[in-house]
mmCIF file of C-alpha atoms and ligand atoms in Angstrom:
data_model
loop_
_atom_site.group_PDB
_atom_site.id
_atom_site.type_symbol
_atom_site.label_atom_id
_atom_site.label_comp_id
_atom_site.label_asym_id
_atom_site.label_seq_id
_atom_site.Cartn_x
_atom_site.Cartn_y
_atom_site.Cartn_z
ATOM 1 C CA UNK A 1 0.000 0.000 0.000
ATOM 2 C CA UNK A 2 1.415 3.332 -1.069
ATOM 3 C CA UNK A 3 1.666 5.754 1.841
ATOM 4 C CA UNK A 4 1.231 9.404 1.026
ATOM 5 C CA UNK A 5 2.391 12.034 3.438
ATOM 6 C CA UNK A 6 -0.540 14.072 4.727
ATOM 7 C CA UNK A 7 -0.846 17.189 2.564
ATOM 8 C CA UNK A 8 -1.672 20.429 4.297
ATOM 9 C CA UNK A 9 -5.258 21.421 3.529
ATOM 10 C CA UNK A 10 -5.307 23.913 0.574
ATOM 11 C CA UNK A 11 -6.007 27.449 1.760
ATOM 12 C CA UNK A 12 -6.848 28.567 -1.724
ATOM 13 C CA UNK A 13 -9.736 26.629 -3.243
ATOM 14 C CA UNK A 14 -11.109 28.043 -6.534
ATOM 15 C CA UNK A 15 -13.837 25.402 -6.323
ATOM 16 C CA UNK A 16 -15.547 27.394 -3.539
ATOM 17 C CA UNK A 17 -16.834 29.749 -6.220
ATOM 18 C CA UNK A 18 -18.118 26.900 -8.387
ATOM 19 C CA UNK A 19 -20.066 25.116 -5.639
ATOM 20 C CA UNK A 20 -23.614 26.284 -6.408
ATOM 21 C CA UNK A 21 -25.380 27.780 -9.340
ATOM 22 C CA UNK A 22 -26.001 30.987 -7.363
ATOM 23 C CA UNK A 23 -22.347 31.532 -6.583
ATOM 24 C CA UNK A 24 -21.308 30.673 -10.148
ATOM 25 C CA UNK A 25 -23.825 33.174 -11.485
ATOM 26 C CA UNK A 26 -22.585 35.841 -9.078
ATOM 27 C CA UNK A 27 -18.953 35.605 -10.176
ATOM 28 C CA UNK A 28 -19.446 35.073 -13.923
ATOM 29 C CA UNK A 29 -17.156 37.425 -15.856
ATOM 30 C CA UNK A 30 -18.873 37.315 -19.234
ATOM 31 C CA UNK A 31 -22.598 37.293 -19.869
ATOM 32 C CA UNK A 32 -24.367 36.883 -23.166
ATOM 33 C CA UNK A 33 -27.390 39.045 -23.687
ATOM 34 C CA UNK A 34 -29.860 39.078 -26.600
ATOM 35 C CA UNK A 35 -29.355 42.853 -26.780
ATOM 36 C CA UNK A 36 -25.918 42.090 -28.224
ATOM 37 C CA UNK A 37 -27.349 39.990 -31.070
ATOM 38 C CA UNK A 38 -28.095 41.057 -34.621
ATOM 39 C CA UNK A 39 -30.178 38.623 -36.643
ATOM 40 C CA UNK A 40 -29.390 38.238 -40.369
ATOM 41 C CA UNK A 41 -32.372 37.759 -42.688
ATOM 42 C CA UNK A 42 -32.521 36.811 -46.396
ATOM 43 C CA UNK A 43 -35.212 38.534 -48.436
ATOM 44 C CA UNK A 44 -36.587 36.980 -51.634
ATOM 45 C CA UNK A 45 -39.085 38.027 -54.305
ATOM 46 C CA UNK A 46 -42.706 36.923 -54.220
ATOM 47 C CA UNK A 47 -45.482 36.976 -51.632
ATOM 48 C CA UNK A 48 -46.302 34.868 -48.635
ATOM 49 C CA UNK A 49 -43.247 32.614 -49.019
ATOM 50 C CA UNK A 50 -40.975 31.337 -46.250
ATOM 51 C CA UNK A 51 -38.509 29.163 -48.148
ATOM 52 C CA UNK A 52 -36.269 27.034 -45.914
ATOM 53 C CA UNK A 53 -32.511 27.120 -46.541
ATOM 54 C CA UNK A 54 -31.306 23.507 -46.661
ATOM 55 C CA UNK A 55 -27.745 24.182 -45.527
ATOM 56 C CA UNK A 56 -28.912 26.410 -42.651
ATOM 57 C CA UNK A 57 -31.610 24.459 -40.777
ATOM 58 C CA UNK A 58 -34.054 26.843 -39.084
ATOM 59 C CA UNK A 59 -33.269 29.722 -41.479
ATOM 60 C CA UNK A 60 -35.398 30.766 -44.428
ATOM 61 C CA UNK A 61 -35.664 33.212 -47.279
ATOM 62 C CA UNK A 62 -38.664 35.454 -46.611
ATOM 63 C CA UNK A 63 -40.745 37.608 -48.892
ATOM 64 C CA UNK A 64 -41.099 41.290 -48.012
ATOM 65 C CA UNK A 65 -44.702 40.969 -46.796
ATOM 66 C CA UNK A 66 -43.620 38.497 -44.084
ATOM 67 C CA UNK A 67 -40.847 40.687 -42.714
ATOM 68 C CA UNK A 68 -42.726 42.978 -40.310
ATOM 69 C CA UNK A 69 -44.140 40.014 -38.357
ATOM 70 C CA UNK A 70 -40.726 38.352 -38.350
ATOM 71 C CA UNK A 71 -39.089 41.538 -37.069
ATOM 72 C CA UNK A 72 -41.675 41.793 -34.328
ATOM 73 C CA UNK A 73 -40.991 38.216 -33.241
ATOM 74 C CA UNK A 74 -37.239 38.854 -33.228
ATOM 75 C CA UNK A 75 -37.379 42.085 -31.231
ATOM 76 C CA UNK A 76 -39.932 40.607 -28.799
ATOM 77 C CA UNK A 77 -37.134 38.204 -27.818
ATOM 78 C CA UNK A 78 -34.906 41.169 -26.975
ATOM 79 C CA UNK A 79 -32.638 40.859 -30.028
ATOM 80 C CA UNK A 80 -31.089 44.228 -30.920
ATOM 81 C CA UNK A 81 -31.845 44.373 -34.622
ATOM 82 C CA UNK A 82 -31.758 42.879 -38.103
ATOM 83 C CA UNK A 83 -29.210 42.680 -40.913
ATOM 84 C CA UNK A 84 -30.747 42.291 -44.367
ATOM 85 C CA UNK A 85 -29.481 40.406 -47.425
ATOM 86 C CA UNK A 86 -31.320 40.242 -50.731
ATOM 87 C CA UNK A 87 -31.984 37.791 -53.529
ATOM 88 C CA UNK A 88 -32.864 39.890 -56.545
ATOM 89 C CA UNK A 89 -35.244 38.946 -59.373
ATOM 90 C CA UNK A 90 -32.406 39.125 -61.890
ATOM 91 C CA UNK A 91 -28.644 39.662 -61.982
ATOM 92 C CA UNK A 92 -26.298 41.500 -64.332
ATOM 93 C CA UNK A 93 -22.525 42.113 -64.553
ATOM 94 C CA UNK A 94 -22.822 45.439 -62.691
ATOM 95 C CA UNK A 95 -24.999 44.215 -59.829
ATOM 96 C CA UNK A 96 -27.565 46.901 -60.506
ATOM 97 C CA UNK A 97 -30.079 45.211 -58.194
ATOM 98 C CA UNK A 98 -27.884 46.351 -55.302
ATOM 99 C CA UNK A 99 -28.543 50.028 -56.005
ATOM 100 C CA UNK A 100 -31.995 49.889 -57.582
ATOM 101 C CA UNK A 101 -34.266 52.223 -55.596
ATOM 102 C CA UNK A 102 -36.942 49.596 -55.961
ATOM 103 C CA UNK A 103 -34.552 46.696 -55.266
ATOM 104 C CA UNK A 104 -35.472 43.805 -53.023
ATOM 105 C CA UNK A 105 -33.694 45.049 -49.890
ATOM 106 C CA UNK A 106 -34.732 48.672 -50.478
ATOM 107 C CA UNK A 107 -38.365 47.481 -50.506
ATOM 108 C CA UNK A 108 -37.743 45.340 -47.443
ATOM 109 C CA UNK A 109 -36.283 48.279 -45.536
ATOM 110 C CA UNK A 110 -39.228 50.510 -46.440
ATOM 111 C CA UNK A 111 -41.738 47.861 -45.337
ATOM 112 C CA UNK A 112 -39.952 47.294 -42.040
ATOM 113 C CA UNK A 113 -39.555 51.001 -41.378
ATOM 114 C CA UNK A 114 -43.236 51.643 -42.125
ATOM 115 C CA UNK A 115 -44.198 48.928 -39.626
ATOM 116 C CA UNK A 116 -41.807 49.989 -36.847
ATOM 117 C CA UNK A 117 -40.030 53.297 -36.712
ATOM 118 C CA UNK A 118 -37.842 52.192 -33.787
ATOM 119 C CA UNK A 119 -36.534 48.946 -35.291
ATOM 120 C CA UNK A 120 -32.748 48.760 -35.731
ATOM 121 C CA UNK A 121 -32.301 47.984 -39.419
ATOM 122 C CA UNK A 122 -28.895 47.160 -40.866
ATOM 123 C CA UNK A 123 -28.383 46.474 -44.562
ATOM 124 C CA UNK A 124 -25.451 44.650 -46.136
ATOM 125 C CA UNK A 125 -23.783 46.590 -48.957
ATOM 126 C CA UNK A 126 -22.146 44.379 -51.571
ATOM 127 C CA UNK A 127 -22.578 43.402 -55.194
ATOM 128 C CA UNK A 128 -22.062 39.624 -55.014
ATOM 129 C CA UNK A 129 -25.736 38.725 -54.569
ATOM 130 C CA UNK A 130 -26.579 40.922 -57.568
ATOM 131 C CA UNK A 131 -23.827 40.213 -60.101
ATOM 132 C CA UNK A 132 -24.191 37.512 -62.757
ATOM 133 C CA UNK A 133 -20.558 36.478 -62.116
ATOM 134 C CA UNK A 134 -20.972 36.388 -58.322
ATOM 135 C CA UNK A 135 -18.010 38.627 -57.470
ATOM 136 C CA UNK A 136 -18.297 41.502 -54.997
ATOM 137 C CA UNK A 137 -17.308 44.133 -57.574
ATOM 138 C CA UNK A 138 -17.281 44.806 -61.290
ATOM 139 C CA UNK A 139 -14.966 42.779 -63.512
ATOM 140 C CA UNK A 140 -12.385 44.365 -65.741
ATOM 141 C CA UNK A 141 -9.599 42.442 -67.504
ATOM 142 C CA UNK A 142 -10.555 39.284 -65.654
ATOM 143 C CA UNK A 143 -10.208 40.804 -62.184
ATOM 144 C CA UNK A 144 -12.343 42.757 -59.721
ATOM 145 C CA UNK A 145 -11.818 46.465 -60.397
ATOM 146 C CA UNK A 146 -11.609 48.228 -57.055
ATOM 147 C CA UNK A 147 -12.117 51.834 -58.101
ATOM 148 C CA UNK A 148 -14.867 51.112 -60.614
ATOM 149 C CA UNK A 149 -16.759 49.313 -57.833
ATOM 150 C CA UNK A 150 -16.632 52.147 -55.279
ATOM 151 C CA UNK A 151 -19.305 54.389 -56.858
ATOM 152 C CA UNK A 152 -21.661 51.403 -57.147
ATOM 153 C CA UNK A 153 -21.232 50.497 -53.481
ATOM 154 C CA UNK A 154 -21.796 54.164 -52.620
ATOM 155 C CA UNK A 155 -25.022 54.212 -54.650
ATOM 156 C CA UNK A 156 -26.205 51.029 -52.932
ATOM 157 C CA UNK A 157 -25.500 52.524 -49.505
ATOM 158 C CA UNK A 158 -27.321 55.757 -50.337
ATOM 159 C CA UNK A 159 -30.381 53.927 -51.662
ATOM 160 C CA UNK A 160 -30.561 51.740 -48.546
ATOM 161 C CA UNK A 161 -30.084 54.697 -46.212
ATOM 162 C CA UNK A 162 -32.746 56.645 -48.104
ATOM 163 C CA UNK A 163 -35.119 53.687 -47.686
ATOM 164 C CA UNK A 164 -34.653 53.948 -43.926
ATOM 165 C CA UNK A 165 -31.725 51.746 -42.891
ATOM 166 C CA UNK A 166 -30.019 52.912 -39.681
ATOM 167 C CA UNK A 167 -26.754 51.195 -40.560
ATOM 168 C CA UNK A 168 -25.211 50.292 -43.910
ATOM 169 C CA UNK A 169 -22.628 47.531 -43.795
ATOM 170 C CA UNK A 170 -20.146 47.342 -46.670
ATOM 171 C CA UNK A 171 -18.828 43.783 -47.030
ATOM 172 C CA UNK A 172 -17.149 43.918 -50.446
ATOM 173 C CA UNK A 173 -13.586 44.402 -49.115
ATOM 174 C CA UNK A 174 -12.820 47.100 -51.695
ATOM 175 C CA UNK A 175 -10.124 49.570 -50.607
ATOM 176 C CA UNK A 176 -11.634 52.952 -49.797
ATOM 177 C CA UNK A 177 -15.220 51.676 -49.621
ATOM 178 C CA UNK A 178 -15.969 53.296 -46.271
ATOM 179 C CA UNK A 179 -14.701 56.707 -47.400
ATOM 180 C CA UNK A 180 -16.643 56.462 -50.666
ATOM 181 C CA UNK A 181 -19.836 55.560 -48.820
ATOM 182 C CA UNK A 182 -19.415 58.237 -46.132
ATOM 183 C CA UNK A 183 -18.872 60.912 -48.792
ATOM 184 C CA UNK A 184 -21.880 59.787 -50.816
ATOM 185 C CA UNK A 185 -24.095 59.690 -47.713
ATOM 186 C CA UNK A 186 -23.063 63.233 -46.819
ATOM 187 C CA UNK A 187 -23.736 64.429 -50.322
ATOM 188 C CA UNK A 188 -27.195 62.852 -50.200
ATOM 189 C CA UNK A 189 -27.930 64.586 -46.874
ATOM 190 C CA UNK A 190 -27.883 61.191 -45.141
ATOM 191 C CA UNK A 191 -24.924 61.886 -42.888
ATOM 192 C CA UNK A 192 -26.743 60.453 -39.865
ATOM 193 C CA UNK A 193 -26.705 56.932 -41.286
ATOM 194 C CA UNK A 194 -24.041 54.826 -39.583
ATOM 195 C CA UNK A 195 -21.513 52.643 -41.379
ATOM 196 C CA UNK A 196 -20.585 49.237 -39.990
ATOM 197 C CA UNK A 197 -17.508 48.123 -41.895
ATOM 198 C CA UNK A 198 -16.753 44.464 -42.486
ATOM 199 C CA UNK A 199 -13.158 45.582 -41.922
ATOM 200 C CA UNK A 200 -11.343 42.299 -41.408
ATOM 201 C CA UNK A 201 -13.231 39.908 -43.613
ATOM 202 C CA UNK A 202 -11.271 36.765 -44.338
ATOM 203 C CA UNK A 203 -11.403 34.604 -47.475
ATOM 204 C CA UNK A 204 -13.101 31.801 -45.582
ATOM 205 C CA UNK A 205 -14.533 28.365 -46.279
ATOM 206 C CA UNK A 206 -17.147 29.105 -43.624
ATOM 207 C CA UNK A 207 -19.281 31.232 -45.979
ATOM 208 C CA UNK A 208 -20.346 28.136 -47.938
ATOM 209 C CA UNK A 209 -23.953 27.858 -46.676
ATOM 210 C CA UNK A 210 -24.491 31.617 -47.083
ATOM 211 C CA UNK A 211 -23.477 31.457 -50.722
ATOM 212 C CA UNK A 212 -25.992 28.693 -51.249
ATOM 213 C CA UNK A 213 -28.644 30.711 -49.394
ATOM 214 C CA UNK A 214 -27.919 33.913 -51.304
ATOM 215 C CA UNK A 215 -26.924 32.337 -54.618
ATOM 216 C CA UNK A 216 -23.734 34.385 -54.500
ATOM 217 C CA UNK A 217 -20.921 31.934 -55.304
ATOM 218 C CA UNK A 218 -18.324 33.348 -57.706
ATOM 219 C CA UNK A 219 -18.784 31.815 -61.149
ATOM 220 C CA UNK A 220 -15.007 31.848 -61.740
ATOM 221 C CA UNK A 221 -12.017 32.123 -59.436
ATOM 222 C CA UNK A 222 -12.445 32.978 -55.756
ATOM 223 C CA UNK A 223 -12.399 36.017 -53.455
ATOM 224 C CA UNK A 224 -8.746 35.828 -52.399
ATOM 225 C CA UNK A 225 -7.727 38.974 -54.261
ATOM 226 C CA UNK A 226 -9.987 41.076 -52.048
ATOM 227 C CA UNK A 227 -10.833 39.145 -48.864
ATOM 228 C CA UNK A 228 -8.047 38.669 -46.294
ATOM 229 C CA UNK A 229 -5.647 35.765 -45.998
ATOM 230 C CA UNK A 230 -6.513 33.639 -42.932
ATOM 231 C CA UNK A 231 -2.868 33.698 -41.856
ATOM 232 C CA UNK A 232 -2.854 37.431 -41.223
ATOM 233 C CA UNK A 233 -3.692 39.063 -37.902
ATOM 234 C CA UNK A 234 -1.543 42.220 -38.003
ATOM 235 C CA UNK A 235 -3.225 43.123 -41.248
ATOM 236 C CA UNK A 236 -6.596 43.088 -39.458
ATOM 237 C CA UNK A 237 -5.371 45.895 -37.210
ATOM 238 C CA UNK A 238 -4.400 47.862 -40.285
ATOM 239 C CA UNK A 239 -7.726 47.309 -42.058
ATOM 240 C CA UNK A 240 -9.637 48.340 -38.939
ATOM 241 C CA UNK A 241 -7.526 51.461 -38.396
ATOM 242 C CA UNK A 242 -8.078 52.444 -42.022
ATOM 243 C CA UNK A 243 -11.850 52.008 -41.779
ATOM 244 C CA UNK A 244 -12.030 53.987 -38.549
ATOM 245 C CA UNK A 245 -10.014 56.769 -40.185
ATOM 246 C CA UNK A 246 -12.420 56.697 -43.161
ATOM 247 C CA UNK A 247 -15.338 57.241 -40.798
ATOM 248 C CA UNK A 248 -16.610 53.759 -39.906
ATOM 249 C CA UNK A 249 -18.924 53.937 -36.883
ATOM 250 C CA UNK A 250 -18.635 50.226 -36.085
ATOM 251 C CA UNK A 251 -16.120 47.671 -37.314
ATOM 252 C CA UNK A 252 -16.344 43.925 -37.744
ATOM 253 C CA UNK A 253 -14.187 40.834 -37.850
ATOM 254 C CA UNK A 254 -15.550 37.902 -39.851
ATOM 255 C CA UNK A 255 -15.818 34.936 -39.367
ATOM 256 C CA UNK A 256 -15.811 34.774 -35.564
ATOM 257 C CA UNK A 257 -14.761 31.354 -34.301
ATOM 258 C CA UNK A 258 -11.538 30.725 -36.189
ATOM 259 C CA UNK A 259 -10.624 34.395 -35.529
ATOM 260 C CA UNK A 260 -11.180 34.847 -31.785
ATOM 261 C CA UNK A 261 -7.493 35.681 -31.462
ATOM 262 C CA UNK A 262 -7.916 38.458 -34.014
ATOM 263 C CA UNK A 263 -10.858 39.880 -32.062
ATOM 264 C CA UNK A 264 -8.958 39.795 -28.806
ATOM 265 C CA UNK A 265 -5.886 41.288 -30.442
ATOM 266 C CA UNK A 266 -7.645 44.244 -32.069
ATOM 267 C CA UNK A 267 -10.033 45.038 -29.211
ATOM 268 C CA UNK A 268 -7.718 47.341 -27.212
ATOM 269 C CA UNK A 269 -7.029 49.426 -30.328
ATOM 270 C CA UNK A 270 -10.610 49.733 -31.569
ATOM 271 C CA UNK A 271 -12.177 52.996 -30.371
ATOM 272 C CA UNK A 272 -15.626 52.176 -31.823
ATOM 273 C CA UNK A 273 -18.014 49.264 -31.175
ATOM 274 C CA UNK A 274 -16.559 45.944 -32.338
ATOM 275 C CA UNK A 275 -18.773 43.367 -34.029
ATOM 276 C CA UNK A 276 -18.129 39.735 -34.920
ATOM 277 C CA UNK A 277 -20.003 37.752 -37.553
ATOM 278 C CA UNK A 278 -20.772 34.204 -36.415
ATOM 279 C CA UNK A 279 -21.119 33.080 -40.033
ATOM 280 C CA UNK A 280 -23.250 30.541 -41.872
ATOM 281 C CA UNK A 281 -20.675 27.727 -41.811
ATOM 282 C CA UNK A 282 -20.238 28.091 -38.068
ATOM 283 C CA UNK A 283 -23.996 27.853 -37.668
ATOM 284 C CA UNK A 284 -24.292 24.893 -40.034
ATOM 285 C CA UNK A 285 -21.608 22.891 -38.175
ATOM 286 C CA UNK A 286 -23.496 23.167 -34.899
ATOM 287 C CA UNK A 287 -26.847 22.371 -36.510
ATOM 288 C CA UNK A 288 -25.467 19.341 -38.323
ATOM 289 C CA UNK A 289 -23.789 17.902 -35.232
ATOM 290 C CA UNK A 290 -26.870 18.570 -33.090
ATOM 291 C CA UNK A 291 -29.100 16.877 -35.657
ATOM 292 C CA UNK A 292 -26.890 13.778 -35.444
ATOM 293 C CA UNK A 293 -27.117 13.905 -31.664
ATOM 294 C CA UNK A 294 -23.366 14.504 -31.436
ATOM 295 C CA UNK A 295 -23.591 17.568 -29.248
ATOM 296 C CA UNK A 296 -26.115 19.384 -27.077
ATOM 297 C CA UNK A 297 -27.192 22.304 -29.185
ATOM 298 C CA UNK A 298 -28.266 24.765 -26.490
ATOM 299 C CA UNK A 299 -25.098 24.352 -24.443
ATOM 300 C CA UNK A 300 -22.871 24.461 -27.520
ATOM 301 C CA UNK A 301 -24.488 27.620 -28.874
ATOM 302 C CA UNK A 302 -24.395 29.495 -25.592
ATOM 303 C CA UNK A 303 -20.769 28.456 -25.068
ATOM 304 C CA UNK A 304 -19.872 29.732 -28.546
ATOM 305 C CA UNK A 305 -21.655 33.051 -28.026
ATOM 306 C CA UNK A 306 -19.991 33.425 -24.609
ATOM 307 C CA UNK A 307 -16.586 32.818 -26.190
ATOM 308 C CA UNK A 308 -17.171 35.483 -28.836
ATOM 309 C CA UNK A 309 -18.276 37.940 -26.157
ATOM 310 C CA UNK A 310 -15.293 37.024 -23.962
ATOM 311 C CA UNK A 311 -12.948 37.921 -26.832
ATOM 312 C CA UNK A 312 -14.126 41.516 -26.347
ATOM 313 C CA UNK A 313 -16.966 41.864 -28.824
ATOM 314 C CA UNK A 314 -19.870 44.304 -28.425
ATOM 315 C CA UNK A 315 -22.217 42.980 -31.105
ATOM 316 C CA UNK A 316 -22.635 39.453 -32.467
ATOM 317 C CA UNK A 317 -24.227 38.881 -35.848
ATOM 318 C CA UNK A 318 -25.654 35.397 -35.516
ATOM 319 C CA UNK A 319 -28.226 33.075 -37.053
ATOM 320 C CA UNK A 320 -28.632 31.606 -33.575
ATOM 321 C CA UNK A 321 -30.072 34.928 -32.318
ATOM 322 C CA UNK A 322 -33.698 33.882 -31.967
ATOM 323 C CA UNK A 323 -33.098 30.472 -30.428
ATOM 324 C CA UNK A 324 -30.347 31.738 -28.151
ATOM 325 C CA UNK A 325 -32.497 34.635 -26.949
ATOM 326 C CA UNK A 326 -35.319 32.216 -26.140
ATOM 327 C CA UNK A 327 -32.952 29.904 -24.233
ATOM 328 C CA UNK A 328 -31.481 32.805 -22.285
ATOM 329 C CA UNK A 329 -34.952 33.971 -21.280
ATOM 330 C CA UNK A 330 -35.635 30.557 -19.695
ATOM 331 C CA UNK A 331 -32.468 30.459 -17.625
HETATM 332 C C1 PBG B 401 -21.321 39.407 -49.035
HETATM 333 C C2 PBG B 401 -21.343 38.652 -47.769
HETATM 334 C C3 PBG B 401 -20.994 37.305 -47.513
HETATM 335 C C4 PBG B 401 -21.327 37.067 -46.192
HETATM 336 C C5 PBG B 401 -21.816 38.248 -45.667
HETATM 337 N N1 PBG B 401 -21.788 39.217 -46.640
HETATM 338 C C6 PBG B 401 -20.523 36.230 -48.411
HETATM 339 C C7 PBG B 401 -19.192 36.233 -49.018
HETATM 340 O O1 PBG B 401 -18.336 37.082 -48.793
HETATM 341 O O2 PBG B 401 -19.021 35.316 -49.823
HETATM 342 C C8 PBG B 401 -21.189 35.747 -45.478
HETATM 343 C C9 PBG B 401 -22.058 35.564 -44.288
HETATM 344 C C10 PBG B 401 -22.161 34.168 -43.796
HETATM 345 O O3 PBG B 401 -21.461 33.249 -44.236
HETATM 346 O O4 PBG B 401 -22.997 33.968 -42.906
HETATM 347 N N2 PBG B 401 -20.093 39.688 -49.563
#
């Protein structure tokens, strides 16, 4: 029999603060709150249609007439606001549906604003859902032409702001897009509209389900000449600093989970609210594993959202928003 010398009793016992639920709750450092969530919604043409998205179980493409009721359900759960994406009736090489005054998202914004003047409405600003080639800008000589794209993004932002969006969110990763949009908003007497820049948006495999949902896959090549290389973290600081200097009111890192280090790294240097986009592929992984019974969905989702918050984030764009808000309300 092995004899162990009597150890002195530990004076310091971290377990004392884990003993009961009440004490754990009292000392928790990071809390998730539905008021930090923004819920992305896909808008499609037609009437009375809620079309499920196969690769994103629980998510659907909605027609404009169904949006006010959906928004009411989302805000009743305490979720901060909505981010809108559109599927246009038709596409062309210049993505004109993105800046059509009567475009799908412009109509969606007007319908939502008419139904609720206090609703926080954010609108994505990009061309990829509207271009026949699926790239985020216009094509010239086989590549995406940065400077030819800027005025189109600016027009899209102005049309969405004019429709009543509180926040326009450029996600095209064109250099100078925030400055171009800010200038155009000022010129259109829409200087009060905020810009949330997708500042550090990585060329990620985790956008797969979104591209299926939005029909926005590039028809040739990929997005690596404009979205960031996953190996780069210092560059995220630079992109964010640039966007802040161009007048961004909020900045974002995207995706969230494989980039928690980037969020934590940039946080101390970001003087504006910091958002993270918990993207479609991150959502789909959890849904798929939960469907197989391989993990407990509620615990996994709340752990993920807590981790994003703990990295220093103010706002989380997440498809889990509604379910997570409902779970949090029951706790
Ligand atoms: C548009 C855009 C994309 C996403 C948000 N805005 C797709 C892309 O860059 O291919 C992805 C969101 C998600 O995956 O949930 N450029």
